[in-house]
Short mmCIF file of N, CA and C in Angstrom, two decimals:
data_model
loop_
_atom_site.label_atom_id
_atom_site.label_comp_id
_atom_site.label_asym_id
_atom_site.label_seq_id
_atom_site.Cartn_x
_atom_site.Cartn_y
_atom_site.Cartn_z
N UNK A 1 -16.78 15.00 19.91
CA UNK A 1 -17.79 15.96 19.11
C UNK A 1 -18.20 17.11 19.68
N UNK A 2 -18.91 17.18 20.95
CA UNK A 2 -19.28 18.66 21.74
C UNK A 2 -18.44 19.52 21.91
N UNK A 3 -16.94 18.72 22.42
CA UNK A 3 -15.90 19.61 22.33
C UNK A 3 -15.06 20.22 20.94
N UNK A 4 -15.17 19.76 20.24
CA UNK A 4 -15.20 20.70 19.06
C UNK A 4 -16.51 21.38 18.54
N UNK A 5 -17.23 21.15 18.66
CA UNK A 5 -18.30 22.72 18.53
C UNK A 5 -18.14 23.49 19.51
N UNK A 6 -18.47 23.29 20.40
CA UNK A 6 -17.77 24.03 21.19
C UNK A 6 -16.79 25.05 21.29
N UNK A 7 -15.58 24.50 20.91
CA UNK A 7 -14.42 24.73 20.44
C UNK A 7 -14.62 25.70 18.85
N UNK A 8 -15.57 25.67 18.05
CA UNK A 8 -15.74 25.99 16.68
C UNK A 8 -16.50 27.26 17.38
N UNK A 9 -17.48 26.84 17.90
CA UNK A 9 -18.73 27.95 18.50
C UNK A 9 -18.00 29.40 19.73
N UNK A 10 -16.57 28.80 20.51
CA UNK A 10 -15.64 30.15 20.32
C UNK A 10 -15.00 31.18 19.86
N UNK A 11 -14.57 29.73 18.96
CA UNK A 11 -13.43 30.32 18.06
C UNK A 11 -14.26 31.80 16.99
N UNK A 12 -15.91 31.28 16.73
CA UNK A 12 -16.51 32.11 15.91
C UNK A 12 -16.97 32.99 16.65
N UNK A 13 -17.26 33.87 17.65
CA UNK A 13 -17.36 34.43 18.78
C UNK A 13 -15.77 35.33 19.03
N UNK A 14 -14.87 34.75 19.53
CA UNK A 14 -14.30 35.59 19.14
C UNK A 14 -13.54 36.55 17.89
N UNK A 15 -13.87 35.29 16.74
CA UNK A 15 -13.60 36.20 14.84
C UNK A 15 -14.34 37.50 15.34
N UNK A 16 -15.84 36.77 15.53
CA UNK A 16 -16.80 38.21 15.64
C UNK A 16 -16.55 39.50 16.02
N UNK A 17 -16.07 38.79 17.55
CA UNK A 17 -15.46 40.32 18.53
C UNK A 17 -14.31 41.38 18.09
N UNK A 18 -13.44 40.35 17.39
CA UNK A 18 -12.45 41.00 16.90
C UNK A 18 -12.90 42.16 15.81
N UNK A 19 -13.47 41.76 14.82
CA UNK A 19 -13.44 42.42 13.95
C UNK A 19 -15.16 43.19 13.87
N UNK A 20 -16.06 43.38 15.05
CA UNK A 20 -16.78 43.91 15.32
C UNK A 20 -16.55 45.15 15.45
N UNK A 21 -17.21 46.60 15.22
CA UNK A 21 -16.88 47.72 14.55
C UNK A 21 -17.34 48.49 16.28
N UNK A 22 -16.70 48.72 16.99
CA UNK A 22 -16.89 50.04 17.96
C UNK A 22 -17.61 50.66 17.67
N UNK A 23 -17.95 51.72 18.68
CA UNK A 23 -18.03 53.14 18.15
C UNK A 23 -17.16 53.91 17.57
N UNK A 24 -15.95 53.87 18.28
CA UNK A 24 -14.57 55.03 17.84
C UNK A 24 -14.00 54.04 16.70
N UNK A 25 -14.24 53.10 16.22
CA UNK A 25 -13.61 52.58 14.80
C UNK A 25 -14.56 52.67 13.68
N UNK A 26 -15.67 53.54 13.95
CA UNK A 26 -16.29 53.84 13.16
C UNK A 26 -15.92 55.27 12.44
N UNK A 27 -15.34 55.89 12.81
CA UNK A 27 -14.22 57.19 12.14
C UNK A 27 -13.56 56.86 10.98
N UNK A 28 -13.76 57.96 10.17
CA UNK A 28 -12.59 57.82 8.47
C UNK A 28 -11.54 57.18 9.35
N UNK A 29 -10.62 55.78 8.32
CA UNK A 29 -9.39 55.18 9.10
C UNK A 29 -8.46 56.29 7.71
N UNK A 30 -7.44 56.68 8.61
CA UNK A 30 -6.09 57.27 7.59
C UNK A 30 -5.26 56.34 7.43
N UNK A 31 -4.52 56.53 6.05
CA UNK A 31 -4.66 57.57 4.73
C UNK A 31 -6.09 57.32 4.08
N UNK A 32 -7.01 58.53 3.85
CA UNK A 32 -7.82 57.93 3.24
C UNK A 32 -7.35 58.73 1.68
N UNK A 33 -8.27 58.05 0.39
CA UNK A 33 -8.25 58.73 -1.27
C UNK A 33 -9.02 59.34 -1.35
N UNK A 34 -9.49 60.50 -2.21
CA UNK A 34 -10.80 60.48 -2.45
C UNK A 34 -10.40 61.30 -4.15
N UNK A 35 -11.28 61.18 -5.11
CA UNK A 35 -11.30 62.19 -6.08
C UNK A 35 -12.01 62.89 -6.48
N UNK A 36 -12.14 64.06 -7.30
CA UNK A 36 -12.68 65.24 -7.66
C UNK A 36 -12.66 65.15 -8.73
N UNK A 37 -13.53 66.05 -9.63
CA UNK A 37 -13.53 66.90 -10.87
C UNK A 37 -14.38 68.10 -10.24
N UNK A 38 -14.22 69.08 -11.40
CA UNK A 38 -14.83 70.05 -10.97
C UNK A 38 -14.78 71.38 -13.04
N UNK A 39 -15.32 72.06 -12.94
CA UNK A 39 -14.98 73.18 -13.49
C UNK A 39 -14.51 74.46 -12.87
N UNK A 40 -13.35 75.56 -13.59
CA UNK A 40 -12.74 76.69 -12.52
C UNK A 40 -13.49 78.27 -13.93
N UNK A 41 -13.57 78.63 -13.67
CA UNK A 41 -13.21 79.80 -14.34
C UNK A 41 -12.50 81.31 -13.62
N UNK A 42 -11.62 81.28 -14.68
CA UNK A 42 -10.50 82.20 -14.31
C UNK A 42 -11.30 83.88 -14.63
N UNK A 43 -11.67 85.16 -13.88
CA UNK A 43 -11.90 86.08 -13.65
C UNK A 43 -11.42 87.19 -14.02
N UNK A 44 -10.11 87.37 -13.51
CA UNK A 44 -9.80 88.40 -14.01
C UNK A 44 -7.72 87.84 -13.84
N UNK A 45 -7.28 88.76 -14.56
CA UNK A 45 -5.51 87.99 -14.66
C UNK A 45 -4.96 89.94 -14.67
N UNK A 46 -4.51 90.45 -13.72
CA UNK A 46 -3.17 91.63 -13.47
C UNK A 46 -1.90 91.50 -13.47
N UNK A 47 -1.52 92.10 -14.66
CA UNK A 47 0.11 92.52 -14.61
C UNK A 47 0.24 93.98 -13.92
N UNK A 48 1.61 94.60 -14.09
CA UNK A 48 2.01 95.65 -14.04
C UNK A 48 1.51 97.03 -15.53
N UNK A 49 0.87 95.90 -16.28
CA UNK A 49 0.78 96.68 -17.61
C UNK A 49 -1.19 96.61 -18.03
N UNK A 50 -1.46 95.64 -17.61
CA UNK A 50 -3.20 95.29 -17.96
C UNK A 50 -3.77 94.75 -16.91
N UNK A 51 -5.15 94.91 -17.18
CA UNK A 51 -5.77 94.29 -16.09
C UNK A 51 -6.71 93.51 -16.90
N UNK A 52 -7.21 92.62 -16.85
CA UNK A 52 -7.78 91.57 -18.29
C UNK A 52 -9.15 90.89 -17.81
N UNK A 53 -9.90 91.44 -18.37
CA UNK A 53 -11.61 90.72 -17.17
C UNK A 53 -12.09 89.20 -18.28
N UNK A 54 -11.85 88.15 -18.11
CA UNK A 54 -12.25 87.17 -19.09
C UNK A 54 -13.48 87.44 -19.41
N UNK A 55 -14.38 87.64 -19.11
CA UNK A 55 -16.10 87.78 -19.46
C UNK A 55 -16.31 88.57 -19.86
N UNK A 56 -15.46 89.84 -20.28
CA UNK A 56 -15.70 91.31 -20.34
C UNK A 56 -15.86 91.49 -22.33
N UNK A 57 -15.71 90.36 -22.64
CA UNK A 57 -16.33 90.56 -23.87
C UNK A 57 -16.25 89.16 -24.42
N UNK A 58 -17.19 88.32 -24.71
CA UNK A 58 -17.51 86.82 -25.22
C UNK A 58 -17.19 86.61 -26.25
N UNK A 59 -17.31 87.89 -27.80
CA UNK A 59 -17.35 87.51 -29.02
C UNK A 59 -15.69 87.59 -28.94
N UNK A 60 -14.07 88.18 -27.94
CA UNK A 60 -13.48 87.54 -28.81
C UNK A 60 -12.82 86.58 -27.76
N UNK A 61 -14.14 85.88 -26.82
CA UNK A 61 -13.78 83.93 -26.16
C UNK A 61 -13.31 84.20 -24.76
N UNK A 62 -13.47 83.13 -24.35
CA UNK A 62 -13.60 83.08 -22.66
C UNK A 62 -12.67 81.98 -22.66
N UNK A 63 -12.37 81.91 -21.01
CA UNK A 63 -11.45 80.49 -20.81
C UNK A 63 -12.26 79.69 -20.00
N UNK A 64 -11.93 78.36 -19.87
CA UNK A 64 -12.74 77.36 -18.49
C UNK A 64 -11.99 76.21 -18.64
N UNK A 65 -11.34 75.98 -17.17
CA UNK A 65 -10.49 74.90 -16.97
C UNK A 65 -11.26 73.94 -16.30
N UNK A 66 -10.86 72.37 -16.27
CA UNK A 66 -12.06 71.58 -15.88
C UNK A 66 -10.47 70.69 -14.77
N UNK A 67 -10.30 70.85 -13.79
CA UNK A 67 -9.65 70.51 -12.58
C UNK A 67 -10.30 69.08 -12.62
N UNK A 68 -9.47 68.46 -12.64
CA UNK A 68 -9.24 66.87 -12.15
C UNK A 68 -8.41 66.46 -11.26
N UNK A 69 -8.74 65.63 -9.84
CA UNK A 69 -7.68 65.93 -8.94
C UNK A 69 -7.82 64.54 -7.80
N UNK A 70 -6.69 64.14 -7.34
CA UNK A 70 -7.25 63.01 -6.33
C UNK A 70 -6.64 63.94 -5.05
N UNK A 71 -6.99 63.79 -3.67
CA UNK A 71 -6.68 64.08 -2.80
C UNK A 71 -6.34 62.82 -1.27
N UNK A 72 -4.53 62.77 -1.02
CA UNK A 72 -4.48 61.86 -0.21
C UNK A 72 -4.55 62.54 1.53
N UNK A 73 -5.77 61.98 1.61
CA UNK A 73 -5.92 62.46 3.60
C UNK A 73 -5.21 62.05 4.38
N UNK A 74 -4.72 62.69 5.16
CA UNK A 74 -3.82 61.82 6.07
C UNK A 74 -4.48 62.24 7.48
N UNK A 75 -5.23 63.14 7.56
CA UNK A 75 -5.65 62.98 8.94
C UNK A 75 -7.08 64.00 8.98
N UNK A 76 -7.73 64.49 9.95
CA UNK A 76 -8.85 65.39 9.72
C UNK A 76 -8.20 66.56 9.41
N UNK A 77 -7.43 67.14 9.97
CA UNK A 77 -6.90 68.82 9.49
C UNK A 77 -5.51 68.96 7.97
N UNK A 78 -5.09 67.74 7.52
CA UNK A 78 -3.99 67.43 6.78
C UNK A 78 -4.13 66.44 5.32
N UNK A 79 -3.89 66.79 4.51
CA UNK A 79 -3.66 66.04 3.07
C UNK A 79 -2.79 66.37 2.28
N UNK A 80 -2.54 66.10 1.09
CA UNK A 80 -2.13 66.20 -0.11
C UNK A 80 -2.64 66.31 -1.19
N UNK A 81 -2.83 67.23 -2.04
CA UNK A 81 -3.74 67.33 -3.63
C UNK A 81 -3.06 67.45 -4.63
N UNK A 82 -3.33 66.55 -5.50
CA UNK A 82 -2.99 66.47 -6.87
C UNK A 82 -3.15 66.62 -7.77
N UNK A 83 -3.09 68.15 -8.39
CA UNK A 83 -4.79 68.70 -9.37
C UNK A 83 -3.75 68.57 -10.70
N UNK A 84 -4.90 68.03 -12.38
CA UNK A 84 -4.22 68.58 -12.80
C UNK A 84 -5.22 69.38 -13.97
N UNK A 85 -5.23 70.69 -14.68
CA UNK A 85 -6.78 71.59 -15.71
C UNK A 85 -6.37 71.55 -16.48
N UNK A 86 -6.84 71.02 -17.68
CA UNK A 86 -6.82 71.35 -19.15
C UNK A 86 -7.88 72.21 -19.31
N UNK A 87 -7.28 73.08 -19.51
CA UNK A 87 -8.22 74.75 -20.34
C UNK A 87 -8.52 74.50 -21.75
N UNK A 88 -9.51 75.02 -22.18
CA UNK A 88 -10.53 74.97 -22.70
C UNK A 88 -9.97 76.67 -23.31
N UNK A 89 -9.88 77.76 -24.07
CA UNK A 89 -9.70 78.49 -24.77
C UNK A 89 -11.04 78.70 -26.07
N UNK A 90 -12.09 79.61 -25.85
CA UNK A 90 -12.38 80.45 -27.24
C UNK A 90 -11.86 81.45 -27.88
N UNK A 91 -12.29 81.54 -28.75
CA UNK A 91 -12.22 83.26 -29.70
C UNK A 91 -11.79 82.92 -30.63
N UNK A 92 -12.15 83.97 -31.65
CA UNK A 92 -12.31 83.65 -33.13
C UNK A 92 -12.93 82.95 -33.99
N UNK A 93 -14.05 82.53 -33.06
CA UNK A 93 -14.99 81.34 -34.31
C UNK A 93 -14.47 79.58 -33.68
N UNK A 94 -13.62 79.91 -32.54
CA UNK A 94 -12.64 78.20 -32.79
C UNK A 94 -12.73 78.32 -30.81
N UNK A 95 -12.73 77.05 -30.59
CA UNK A 95 -12.12 76.30 -29.62
C UNK A 95 -11.44 75.10 -29.11
N UNK A 96 -10.30 75.36 -28.13
CA UNK A 96 -8.99 74.60 -28.32
C UNK A 96 -8.69 74.65 -27.02
N UNK A 97 -8.11 73.20 -27.05
CA UNK A 97 -7.00 73.60 -25.75
C UNK A 97 -6.12 74.08 -25.60
N UNK A 98 -5.57 74.93 -24.35
CA UNK A 98 -4.78 76.06 -24.89
C UNK A 98 -3.63 76.14 -23.77
N UNK A 99 -3.96 75.10 -22.51
CA UNK A 99 -2.58 74.47 -21.45
C UNK A 99 -2.99 73.62 -20.90
N UNK A 100 -2.41 73.15 -19.58
CA UNK A 100 -2.68 71.89 -19.40
C UNK A 100 -1.20 72.25 -17.55
N UNK A 101 -2.00 72.44 -16.97
CA UNK A 101 -1.90 72.99 -15.66
C UNK A 101 -1.58 71.82 -14.43
N UNK A 102 -0.09 71.27 -14.22
CA UNK A 102 -0.31 70.45 -13.09
C UNK A 102 -0.26 71.66 -11.61
N UNK A 103 -0.92 71.27 -10.47
CA UNK A 103 -0.78 72.19 -9.20
C UNK A 103 -0.94 71.41 -7.96
N UNK A 104 0.19 70.06 -7.60
CA UNK A 104 0.34 69.90 -6.43
C UNK A 104 0.24 70.25 -5.03
N UNK A 105 -0.71 70.35 -4.16
CA UNK A 105 0.09 70.92 -2.74
C UNK A 105 -0.11 70.20 -1.53
N UNK A 106 -0.01 71.34 -0.49
CA UNK A 106 -0.73 70.26 1.07
C UNK A 106 -2.09 71.31 1.42
N UNK A 107 -3.04 70.27 1.65
CA UNK A 107 -4.10 71.00 2.40
C UNK A 107 -4.18 70.87 3.83
N UNK A 108 -4.16 71.82 4.08
CA UNK A 108 -5.28 71.88 5.64
C UNK A 108 -6.27 72.25 5.53
N UNK A 109 -6.86 71.26 6.96
CA UNK A 109 -8.14 71.01 6.65
C UNK A 109 -8.40 71.81 8.05
N UNK A 110 -10.32 72.73 7.99
CA UNK A 110 -10.18 73.15 9.01
C UNK A 110 -11.25 72.44 9.41
N UNK A 111 -12.35 73.43 10.61
CA UNK A 111 -13.55 72.68 10.51
C UNK A 111 -15.04 73.57 9.65
N UNK A 112 -16.05 72.74 9.65
CA UNK A 112 -17.03 73.22 9.11
C UNK A 112 -16.38 72.90 7.23
N UNK A 113 -15.34 72.01 7.06
CA UNK A 113 -15.98 71.73 5.66
C UNK A 113 -14.89 72.98 5.08
N UNK A 114 -14.14 74.02 5.53
CA UNK A 114 -13.25 74.68 4.96
C UNK A 114 -11.71 74.41 4.84
N UNK A 115 -11.29 74.26 3.60
CA UNK A 115 -9.79 74.44 3.18
C UNK A 115 -8.77 74.98 3.01
N UNK A 116 -7.62 75.11 2.66
CA UNK A 116 -6.68 76.03 3.01
C UNK A 116 -5.77 74.83 1.63
N UNK A 117 -5.58 75.10 0.44
CA UNK A 117 -4.74 74.37 -0.35
C UNK A 117 -3.62 75.54 -0.55
N UNK A 118 -1.91 75.20 -0.62
CA UNK A 118 -0.92 75.90 -1.01
C UNK A 118 -0.46 75.16 -2.30
N UNK A 119 -1.01 75.28 -3.38
CA UNK A 119 -0.53 74.90 -4.70
C UNK A 119 1.16 75.50 -5.61
N UNK A 120 1.32 74.35 -6.31
CA UNK A 120 2.76 74.69 -7.17
C UNK A 120 1.85 74.95 -8.06
N UNK A 121 2.66 75.58 -9.16
CA UNK A 121 1.98 75.42 -10.30
C UNK A 121 2.90 75.44 -11.26
N UNK A 122 2.57 74.09 -12.27
CA UNK A 122 3.92 74.25 -13.28
C UNK A 122 2.23 73.86 -14.87
N UNK A 123 2.89 75.34 -15.31
CA UNK A 123 2.21 75.29 -17.22
C UNK A 123 2.81 74.92 -17.79
N UNK A 124 1.92 73.79 -18.98
CA UNK A 124 2.62 73.55 -20.40
C UNK A 124 2.54 74.95 -20.92
N UNK A 125 2.36 76.06 -20.97
CA UNK A 125 2.70 77.44 -21.15
C UNK A 125 3.77 77.74 -21.19
N UNK A 126 4.33 77.26 -19.70
CA UNK A 126 5.84 77.88 -19.51
C UNK A 126 5.76 78.79 -18.35
N UNK A 127 4.37 79.09 -18.15
CA UNK A 127 4.28 79.44 -16.85
C UNK A 127 4.63 78.46 -15.23
N UNK A 128 4.64 79.77 -14.58
CA UNK A 128 5.18 78.51 -13.52
C UNK A 128 4.71 79.09 -12.17
N UNK A 129 4.56 78.81 -10.71
CA UNK A 129 3.91 79.90 -9.78
C UNK A 129 3.76 79.13 -8.57
N UNK A 130 2.82 79.87 -7.92
CA UNK A 130 2.39 79.03 -6.78
C UNK A 130 0.23 79.41 -6.98
N UNK A 131 -0.17 78.61 -6.50
CA UNK A 131 -2.00 79.15 -6.44
C UNK A 131 -2.51 78.86 -4.54
N UNK A 132 -2.55 79.89 -4.34
CA UNK A 132 -3.57 79.37 -2.78
C UNK A 132 -4.90 79.73 -3.11
N UNK A 133 -5.58 78.41 -2.41
CA UNK A 133 -6.79 78.27 -3.15
C UNK A 133 -7.50 77.99 -1.55
N UNK A 134 -8.95 79.06 -1.69
CA UNK A 134 -9.28 78.76 -0.24
C UNK A 134 -10.42 78.34 -0.43
N UNK A 135 -11.33 77.00 -0.32
CA UNK A 135 -12.24 76.32 -0.67
C UNK A 135 -12.94 75.71 0.47
N UNK A 136 -14.70 75.19 0.32
CA UNK A 136 -15.34 74.96 1.18
C UNK A 136 -16.07 74.05 0.40
N UNK A 137 -16.70 73.29 1.43
CA UNK A 137 -17.96 72.46 0.98
C UNK A 137 -19.10 73.08 1.58
N UNK A 138 -20.04 72.74 0.39
CA UNK A 138 -21.71 74.16 0.42
C UNK A 138 -21.78 73.18 0.74
N UNK A 139 -22.23 71.66 0.26
CA UNK A 139 -22.92 70.38 0.49
C UNK A 139 -22.49 69.42 0.50
N UNK A 140 -23.26 68.20 1.70
CA UNK A 140 -22.56 66.91 1.82
C UNK A 140 -24.02 66.01 1.68
N UNK A 141 -23.52 65.36 0.81
CA UNK A 141 -24.64 63.75 0.97
C UNK A 141 -23.31 62.55 1.19
N UNK A 142 -24.30 61.23 0.99
CA UNK A 142 -23.55 59.99 1.66
C UNK A 142 -22.23 59.84 0.84
N UNK A 143 -22.45 60.18 -0.44
CA UNK A 143 -21.33 59.91 -1.67
C UNK A 143 -20.85 60.99 -2.33
N UNK A 144 -20.74 61.98 -1.93
CA UNK A 144 -20.56 63.31 -2.69
C UNK A 144 -20.65 64.40 -1.52
N UNK A 145 -19.73 65.14 -1.97
CA UNK A 145 -19.35 66.51 -1.05
C UNK A 145 -19.19 67.39 -2.19
N UNK A 146 -20.01 68.31 -2.19
CA UNK A 146 -20.43 69.64 -3.67
C UNK A 146 -19.30 71.01 -2.74
N UNK A 147 -19.03 71.54 -3.79
CA UNK A 147 -17.91 72.55 -2.91
C UNK A 147 -17.76 73.77 -3.97
N UNK A 148 -16.98 74.72 -3.68
CA UNK A 148 -16.67 75.96 -4.69
C UNK A 148 -15.19 76.39 -3.37
N UNK A 149 -14.71 77.25 -4.86
CA UNK A 149 -13.53 77.29 -3.87
C UNK A 149 -12.72 79.03 -5.11
N UNK A 150 -12.21 79.42 -4.18
CA UNK A 150 -11.68 80.84 -4.76
C UNK A 150 -10.16 80.68 -5.05
N UNK A 151 -9.54 80.67 -6.01
CA UNK A 151 -7.88 80.72 -6.09
C UNK A 151 -7.27 81.93 -6.28
N UNK A 152 -6.21 82.49 -5.91
CA UNK A 152 -4.83 83.36 -6.64
C UNK A 152 -4.41 82.74 -6.93
N UNK A 153 -4.06 82.95 -8.39
CA UNK A 153 -2.85 82.13 -9.43
C UNK A 153 -2.16 82.98 -9.66
N UNK A 154 -0.85 83.01 -9.42
CA UNK A 154 0.43 83.71 -9.12
C UNK A 154 1.89 83.19 -10.57
N UNK A 155 1.96 84.09 -11.24
CA UNK A 155 2.75 83.44 -12.40
C UNK A 155 3.50 83.81 -12.45
N UNK A 156 4.40 83.31 -12.88
CA UNK A 156 5.92 84.15 -13.40
C UNK A 156 6.16 82.74 -14.85
N UNK A 157 7.40 83.82 -15.22
CA UNK A 157 7.91 82.73 -16.30
C UNK A 157 7.93 83.67 -18.48
N UNK A 158 8.42 82.50 -19.19
CA UNK A 158 7.80 82.36 -20.33
C UNK A 158 8.07 84.10 -21.04
N UNK A 159 9.14 84.33 -20.74
CA UNK A 159 9.14 85.77 -20.93
C UNK A 159 7.95 86.68 -21.17
N UNK A 160 7.01 86.63 -20.03
CA UNK A 160 6.26 87.30 -19.91
C UNK A 160 5.81 88.12 -18.62
N UNK A 161 5.43 89.04 -17.95
CA UNK A 161 5.61 89.85 -16.90
C UNK A 161 4.82 88.98 -16.12
N UNK A 162 5.41 88.99 -14.65
CA UNK A 162 4.51 88.11 -13.67
C UNK A 162 3.34 88.17 -13.57
N UNK A 163 2.45 87.65 -13.28
CA UNK A 163 0.51 88.14 -12.97
C UNK A 163 0.11 87.96 -11.76
N UNK A 164 -0.99 88.00 -11.44
CA UNK A 164 -2.06 87.81 -10.33
C UNK A 164 -3.31 87.48 -10.92
N UNK A 165 -3.71 86.25 -10.64
CA UNK A 165 -5.22 86.79 -11.00
C UNK A 165 -6.70 85.85 -10.42
N UNK A 166 -7.65 86.16 -10.41
CA UNK A 166 -8.91 85.52 -9.52
C UNK A 166 -9.67 84.58 -9.98
N UNK A 167 -10.03 83.07 -9.61
CA UNK A 167 -10.72 82.07 -10.02
C UNK A 167 -11.57 81.67 -9.19
N UNK A 168 -12.91 81.32 -9.80
CA UNK A 168 -14.12 80.77 -9.07
C UNK A 168 -14.16 79.22 -9.79
N UNK A 169 -14.12 78.55 -8.73
CA UNK A 169 -13.91 77.10 -9.16
C UNK A 169 -15.65 76.01 -8.03
N UNK A 170 -15.74 75.38 -8.91
CA UNK A 170 -17.23 74.84 -8.10
C UNK A 170 -17.71 73.35 -9.18
N UNK A 171 -17.25 72.47 -7.89
CA UNK A 171 -17.17 71.12 -8.49
C UNK A 171 -17.70 69.51 -7.19
N UNK A 172 -17.44 68.64 -7.50
CA UNK A 172 -17.55 67.81 -6.79
C UNK A 172 -16.79 66.66 -6.05
N UNK A 173 -16.67 66.07 -4.86
CA UNK A 173 -15.66 65.00 -4.21
C UNK A 173 -16.42 63.88 -4.41
N UNK A 174 -15.81 62.49 -4.63
CA UNK A 174 -16.18 61.41 -4.85
C UNK A 174 -15.51 61.09 -3.66
N UNK A 175 -16.96 60.46 -1.98
CA UNK A 175 -16.00 59.76 -1.31
C UNK A 175 -15.62 58.38 -1.32
#
């Protein structure tokens, strides 16, 4: 009986020691999946013939997007982001969903919460292109990170002139 109790205590000690976290094992384990949601404001869009400012004339409406996404973080320095953005356009007394954008891309993560994301872009409006995104975490809490981002969408296709734009995005990352 004493041998059995001793064996049980020894086995429990080994199990506790194996599963105990050392200070080094308390670091983030990769890959890690995080989700986020935000809103994005298209500020300006330019092509060779015209420049339009989304907030120059509220009577004619404006657009706002609501990006939601999943980031798969492979390390402190690299990840991959999958984002989907429905856009609501107002104008002429109505509001409607005008476009859906799918824009996946690799994430290059730097110190101090800065991330560069090189996104591809595929829109239901028939446009496609790339969107470089410059993202900065502005506040960290236990469960949520708040961020701001600037993006420069470059678009082609759908019998329209190539265009470049400027957007501002604000959102939260759920850890």
